C-alpha cells in the first residue's frame, strides 16, 4: 500500500483522527454514529455492537443471534485442539490469563484452518459465485479444477481427521428458526461441495460461516476481523482448568519422550 508522505505527516502531526467514534471527557461516547450510553446499551445486544464495531453497520437482532450461534457452535473446550493446548500450557505454567488467552487467539489465525483461511475462502467464494451465477455449473467446474491444480487446496473445504462437519446441520436449524435465508454464496458453496466429492472434500465450518456472512453483506476483511475471537468460548475453560490443577501437570514431557537423532552423548574437553 501507499506510504505516508511529508504532507500527510504535517497534516496529522500530533492529532488523532477517527471515523469510528470517540469519547468527550465527562460527556458522550459514540460508535459509528450511535451513542453508546443513550442508544446502544438500551437497544443493542453485545453481538450487535460487536458487528457494528467491525463493519460500521447495525444489523437486526435475528442476524446478530445467528452470528452469535456461529461462535457458540465452535467453542469446543478440548485441550487437544491447537489453540486450546496453548492456553492449557500457559495455565499449567501459571501464566497470566490475558497473555494466555491472547496467545490462544493469535494461534487460531492460521492459514490452513484458522482465521487466514477464512479470508482466502471469502475471496475464492466471491469469484466462484460470480462464475456460477453468470456462467453456470460447467464453468464453475472448470474454475474449481483449476483451483485444485494451481493451489492443491480449496479454502473452506476439507477437514483433518474426519470427513464429517457436525456444526453445519445445527446451524441450518438455527437459520431456519431465525428466518435467515440462504443466499447466492451459500448456494454456490453447496454446489462447490458437490463438485469436490471426486477429491473427497466436504465443506468445513469455515467455508459455511464465510458463505453465510457473505450473503449477509460482509466483506472478506470484515469476516476476518469478526471471527478473530470465534474460539474464545473454548479457550477459557481450558486455561482455567490447567491453572487450577497442580502446576506442570498438563501434558508433561520427559527428555526420554523425545526422539533424538542428533550427536551421541560424549565427553567434552
Tab-separated table of C-alpha atoms in Angstrom:
chain	number	residue	atom	x	y	z
A	1	UNK	CA	0.000	0.000	0.000
A	2	UNK	CA	0.953	3.692	-0.057
A	3	UNK	CA	3.341	5.131	2.497
A	4	UNK	CA	2.731	8.375	4.304
A	5	UNK	CA	4.215	11.424	2.560
A	6	UNK	CA	5.502	14.564	4.252
A	7	UNK	CA	2.273	16.478	3.645
A	8	UNK	CA	0.207	13.727	5.281
A	9	UNK	CA	2.627	13.766	8.197
A	10	UNK	CA	2.309	17.530	8.575
A	11	UNK	CA	-1.488	17.435	8.376
A	12	UNK	CA	-1.776	14.758	11.064
A	13	UNK	CA	1.130	15.635	13.295
A	14	UNK	CA	0.180	15.426	16.970
A	15	UNK	CA	-3.501	14.925	16.086
A	16	UNK	CA	-5.799	11.918	16.291
A	17	UNK	CA	-8.478	11.405	13.631
A	18	UNK	CA	-11.264	8.818	13.855
A	19	UNK	CA	-14.195	7.894	11.673
A	20	UNK	CA	-15.305	5.247	14.156
A	21	UNK	CA	-16.301	7.472	17.051
A	22	UNK	CA	-14.833	8.632	20.305
A	23	UNK	CA	-15.378	9.986	23.788
A	24	UNK	CA	-15.668	13.502	25.096
A	25	UNK	CA	-14.199	13.745	28.581
A	26	UNK	CA	-17.041	13.529	31.061
A	27	UNK	CA	-19.533	13.524	28.216
A	28	UNK	CA	-20.763	11.336	25.376
A	29	UNK	CA	-19.259	8.236	23.759
A	30	UNK	CA	-20.163	7.158	20.239
A	31	UNK	CA	-19.534	4.164	17.993
A	32	UNK	CA	-20.044	4.590	14.250
A	33	UNK	CA	-22.673	7.274	14.784
A	34	UNK	CA	-24.539	5.560	17.638
A	35	UNK	CA	-24.460	6.852	21.202
A	36	UNK	CA	-23.114	4.118	23.485
A	37	UNK	CA	-24.964	5.215	26.623
A	38	UNK	CA	-28.154	6.658	25.193
A	39	UNK	CA	-28.770	4.146	22.376
A	40	UNK	CA	-26.651	1.009	22.177
A	41	UNK	CA	-26.805	-0.207	25.777
A	42	UNK	CA	-30.609	0.105	25.679
A	43	UNK	CA	-31.378	-1.144	22.165
A	44	UNK	CA	-28.438	-3.313	21.034
A	45	UNK	CA	-27.071	-6.674	22.148
A	46	UNK	CA	-23.361	-7.317	22.698
A	47	UNK	CA	-23.110	-9.138	19.355
A	48	UNK	CA	-24.949	-6.370	17.502
A	49	UNK	CA	-22.482	-3.866	18.936
A	50	UNK	CA	-19.563	-6.156	18.116
A	51	UNK	CA	-20.670	-6.405	14.498
A	52	UNK	CA	-21.200	-2.650	14.423
A	53	UNK	CA	-17.654	-2.073	15.670
A	54	UNK	CA	-16.251	-4.212	12.824
A	55	UNK	CA	-18.494	-3.184	9.937
A	56	UNK	CA	-19.967	0.190	10.886
A	57	UNK	CA	-23.410	-1.327	10.272
A	58	UNK	CA	-26.035	-2.161	12.888
A	59	UNK	CA	-27.588	-5.495	11.935
A	60	UNK	CA	-31.047	-6.632	13.102
A	61	UNK	CA	-31.354	-8.795	16.197
A	62	UNK	CA	-32.129	-12.052	14.380
A	63	UNK	CA	-28.944	-11.767	12.295
A	64	UNK	CA	-26.853	-10.997	15.387
A	65	UNK	CA	-28.334	-14.037	17.148
A	66	UNK	CA	-27.453	-16.198	14.163
A	67	UNK	CA	-23.854	-14.953	14.151
A	68	UNK	CA	-23.671	-15.440	17.913
A	69	UNK	CA	-24.688	-19.064	17.380
A	70	UNK	CA	-21.723	-19.403	14.982
A	71	UNK	CA	-19.436	-18.545	17.893
A	72	UNK	CA	-21.175	-20.884	20.331
A	73	UNK	CA	-21.123	-23.789	17.858
A	74	UNK	CA	-17.329	-23.854	17.705
A	75	UNK	CA	-16.471	-23.186	21.359
A	76	UNK	CA	-15.018	-26.647	21.967
A	77	UNK	CA	-13.304	-26.835	25.420
A	78	UNK	CA	-10.981	-29.638	24.256
A	79	UNK	CA	-7.322	-29.049	25.211
A	80	UNK	CA	-6.153	-31.281	22.350
A	81	UNK	CA	-7.112	-28.584	19.840
A	82	UNK	CA	-4.123	-26.430	18.950
A	83	UNK	CA	-5.277	-23.050	20.276
A	84	UNK	CA	-6.728	-24.650	23.412
A	85	UNK	CA	-3.495	-26.557	24.000
A	86	UNK	CA	-1.573	-23.298	24.028
A	87	UNK	CA	-3.763	-21.762	26.736
A	88	UNK	CA	-3.635	-25.007	28.722
A	89	UNK	CA	0.175	-24.991	28.599
A	90	UNK	CA	0.103	-21.344	29.653
A	91	UNK	CA	-2.258	-22.170	32.504
A	92	UNK	CA	-0.173	-25.059	33.778
A	93	UNK	CA	2.853	-22.715	33.723
A	94	UNK	CA	0.850	-20.152	35.756
A	95	UNK	CA	0.951	-17.503	33.017
A	96	UNK	CA	-1.416	-14.526	33.498
A	97	UNK	CA	-4.834	-15.026	31.929
A	98	UNK	CA	-4.715	-12.101	29.496
A	99	UNK	CA	-1.428	-13.219	27.936
A	100	UNK	CA	-2.553	-16.847	27.778
A	101	UNK	CA	-5.892	-16.119	26.109
A	102	UNK	CA	-4.247	-13.632	23.736
A	103	UNK	CA	-1.750	-16.307	22.685
A	104	UNK	CA	-4.589	-18.747	22.052
A	105	UNK	CA	-6.479	-16.224	19.918
A	106	UNK	CA	-3.316	-15.355	17.972
A	107	UNK	CA	-2.544	-19.021	17.299
A	108	UNK	CA	-6.026	-19.505	15.844
A	109	UNK	CA	-5.183	-17.173	12.959
A	110	UNK	CA	-3.513	-19.919	10.942
A	111	UNK	CA	-3.537	-20.053	7.161
A	112	UNK	CA	-4.665	-23.668	6.785
A	113	UNK	CA	-7.569	-23.960	9.250
A	114	UNK	CA	-7.568	-20.637	11.092
A	115	UNK	CA	-8.547	-17.040	10.524
A	116	UNK	CA	-6.421	-16.504	7.436
A	117	UNK	CA	-8.110	-19.431	5.700
A	118	UNK	CA	-11.484	-17.710	6.115
A	119	UNK	CA	-10.126	-14.609	4.384
A	120	UNK	CA	-8.860	-16.690	1.460
A	121	UNK	CA	-12.089	-18.695	1.394
A	122	UNK	CA	-14.109	-15.475	1.085
A	123	UNK	CA	-12.016	-14.301	-1.867
A	124	UNK	CA	-12.340	-17.687	-3.556
A	125	UNK	CA	-16.082	-17.943	-2.931
A	126	UNK	CA	-16.692	-14.422	-4.229
A	127	UNK	CA	-15.142	-15.330	-7.570
A	128	UNK	CA	-16.881	-18.694	-7.665
A	129	UNK	CA	-20.298	-17.120	-7.015
A	130	UNK	CA	-19.881	-14.722	-9.925
A	131	UNK	CA	-18.927	-17.551	-12.275
A	132	UNK	CA	-21.709	-19.862	-11.097
A	133	UNK	CA	-24.458	-17.257	-11.243
A	134	UNK	CA	-23.402	-15.703	-14.543
A	135	UNK	CA	-21.870	-18.607	-16.474
A	136	UNK	CA	-23.317	-21.741	-14.947
A	137	UNK	CA	-22.313	-25.074	-13.494
A	138	UNK	CA	-19.839	-26.208	-16.169
A	139	UNK	CA	-17.776	-23.016	-15.926
A	140	UNK	CA	-17.750	-23.316	-12.159
A	141	UNK	CA	-16.451	-26.864	-12.524
A	142	UNK	CA	-13.546	-25.681	-14.674
A	143	UNK	CA	-12.810	-22.915	-12.161
A	144	UNK	CA	-12.641	-25.438	-9.314
A	145	UNK	CA	-10.452	-27.866	-11.260
A	146	UNK	CA	-8.015	-25.048	-11.984
A	147	UNK	CA	-8.025	-24.015	-8.333
A	148	UNK	CA	-7.161	-27.547	-7.224
A	149	UNK	CA	-4.411	-27.863	-9.851
A	150	UNK	CA	-2.851	-24.493	-9.049
A	151	UNK	CA	-3.096	-24.453	-5.254
A	152	UNK	CA	-3.838	-28.086	-4.292
A	153	UNK	CA	-6.202	-26.693	-1.687
A	154	UNK	CA	-9.676	-25.166	-1.758
A	155	UNK	CA	-10.121	-22.875	1.222
A	156	UNK	CA	-13.358	-23.606	3.052
A	157	UNK	CA	-13.294	-27.307	2.183
A	158	UNK	CA	-11.680	-30.353	3.771
A	159	UNK	CA	-11.145	-31.287	7.424
A	160	UNK	CA	-8.333	-33.040	9.255
A	161	UNK	CA	-9.119	-36.416	10.890
A	162	UNK	CA	-12.751	-36.598	9.728
A	163	UNK	CA	-14.891	-36.158	6.644
A	164	UNK	CA	-17.902	-35.060	8.690
A	165	UNK	CA	-18.748	-31.460	9.600
A	166	UNK	CA	-21.035	-31.695	12.618
A	167	UNK	CA	-21.701	-27.973	13.041
A	168	UNK	CA	-23.461	-27.141	9.773
A	169	UNK	CA	-26.753	-29.015	10.262
A	170	UNK	CA	-27.446	-27.453	13.694
A	171	UNK	CA	-26.585	-24.019	12.303
A	172	UNK	CA	-29.036	-24.534	9.462
A	173	UNK	CA	-31.766	-25.246	12.015
A	174	UNK	CA	-30.844	-22.014	13.796
A	175	UNK	CA	-31.013	-20.136	10.491
A	176	UNK	CA	-34.469	-21.542	9.796
A	177	UNK	CA	-35.726	-20.612	13.271
A	178	UNK	CA	-34.348	-17.068	12.996
A	179	UNK	CA	-35.532	-16.705	9.382
A	180	UNK	CA	-32.063	-16.077	7.959
A	181	UNK	CA	-32.412	-17.078	4.323
A	182	UNK	CA	-29.860	-18.779	2.115
A	183	UNK	CA	-28.244	-16.540	-0.479
A	184	UNK	CA	-26.193	-16.950	-3.635
A	185	UNK	CA	-22.912	-17.511	-1.807
A	186	UNK	CA	-24.262	-20.430	0.227
A	187	UNK	CA	-25.944	-21.946	-2.842
A	188	UNK	CA	-22.617	-21.683	-4.654
A	189	UNK	CA	-20.823	-23.212	-1.664
A	190	UNK	CA	-23.125	-26.247	-1.749
A	191	UNK	CA	-22.523	-26.655	-5.482
A	192	UNK	CA	-18.762	-26.484	-4.932
A	193	UNK	CA	-19.023	-29.228	-2.308
A	194	UNK	CA	-20.915	-31.395	-4.772
A	195	UNK	CA	-18.180	-30.957	-7.365
A	196	UNK	CA	-15.374	-31.563	-4.866
A	197	UNK	CA	-16.651	-35.025	-3.947
A	198	UNK	CA	-14.275	-36.506	-6.529
A	199	UNK	CA	-11.463	-35.335	-4.233
A	200	UNK	CA	-13.396	-36.467	-1.114
A	201	UNK	CA	-13.601	-32.941	0.269
A	202	UNK	CA	-16.578	-31.617	2.210
A	203	UNK	CA	-17.421	-28.064	3.166
A	204	UNK	CA	-15.899	-27.294	6.534
A	205	UNK	CA	-17.314	-24.951	9.145
A	206	UNK	CA	-15.132	-22.072	7.989
A	207	UNK	CA	-16.498	-22.381	4.459
A	208	UNK	CA	-20.058	-22.453	5.732
A	209	UNK	CA	-19.607	-19.445	8.007
A	210	UNK	CA	-17.898	-17.471	5.246
A	211	UNK	CA	-20.712	-18.210	2.785
A	212	UNK	CA	-23.362	-17.206	5.313
A	213	UNK	CA	-21.593	-13.985	6.258
A	214	UNK	CA	-21.011	-13.005	2.626
A	215	UNK	CA	-24.724	-13.478	1.991
A	216	UNK	CA	-25.282	-11.043	4.866
A	217	UNK	CA	-23.106	-8.423	3.186
A	218	UNK	CA	-19.755	-8.943	4.933
A	219	UNK	CA	-16.526	-8.401	3.008
A	220	UNK	CA	-13.532	-10.747	3.270
A	221	UNK	CA	-11.734	-8.293	5.551
A	222	UNK	CA	-14.790	-7.843	7.788
A	223	UNK	CA	-15.194	-11.615	8.098
A	224	UNK	CA	-11.572	-11.975	9.115
A	225	UNK	CA	-11.890	-9.227	11.724
A	226	UNK	CA	-15.168	-10.516	13.157
A	227	UNK	CA	-14.058	-14.125	13.543
A	228	UNK	CA	-10.800	-13.401	15.368
A	229	UNK	CA	-12.399	-14.411	18.685
A	230	UNK	CA	-14.644	-17.217	17.421
A	231	UNK	CA	-12.804	-19.847	19.534
A	232	UNK	CA	-12.909	-17.734	22.702
A	233	UNK	CA	-15.575	-19.812	24.470
A	234	UNK	CA	-13.373	-22.920	24.336
A	235	UNK	CA	-10.191	-21.143	25.408
A	236	UNK	CA	-11.378	-20.003	28.834
A	237	UNK	CA	-12.235	-23.368	30.423
A	238	UNK	CA	-9.035	-24.947	29.100
A	239	UNK	CA	-6.932	-22.216	30.690
A	240	UNK	CA	-8.874	-22.211	33.967
A	241	UNK	CA	-8.708	-25.986	34.432
A	242	UNK	CA	-4.966	-26.130	33.711
A	243	UNK	CA	-4.331	-23.158	36.001
A	244	UNK	CA	-6.295	-24.688	38.887
A	245	UNK	CA	-4.585	-28.080	38.624
A	246	UNK	CA	-1.137	-28.792	40.006
A	247	UNK	CA	1.476	-26.740	38.059
A	248	UNK	CA	3.178	-28.547	35.215
A	249	UNK	CA	0.705	-31.436	35.074
A	250	UNK	CA	-0.826	-30.614	31.684
A	251	UNK	CA	0.860	-32.736	29.011
A	252	UNK	CA	4.213	-33.141	30.819
A	253	UNK	CA	7.028	-34.493	28.636
A	254	UNK	CA	10.244	-36.123	29.857
A	255	UNK	CA	13.528	-35.964	27.960
A	256	UNK	CA	13.276	-39.667	27.061
A	257	UNK	CA	9.897	-38.976	25.410
A	258	UNK	CA	11.694	-37.013	22.685
A	259	UNK	CA	13.055	-38.947	19.701
A	260	UNK	CA	16.570	-37.540	19.422
A	261	UNK	CA	18.610	-38.208	16.290
A	262	UNK	CA	21.498	-35.775	16.784
A	263	UNK	CA	25.026	-36.233	18.147
A	264	UNK	CA	25.521	-39.085	20.593
A	265	UNK	CA	26.438	-38.358	24.187
A	266	UNK	CA	30.171	-37.701	24.532
A	267	UNK	CA	32.724	-36.235	26.886
A	268	UNK	CA	33.726	-32.651	26.247
A	269	UNK	CA	37.295	-31.450	26.867
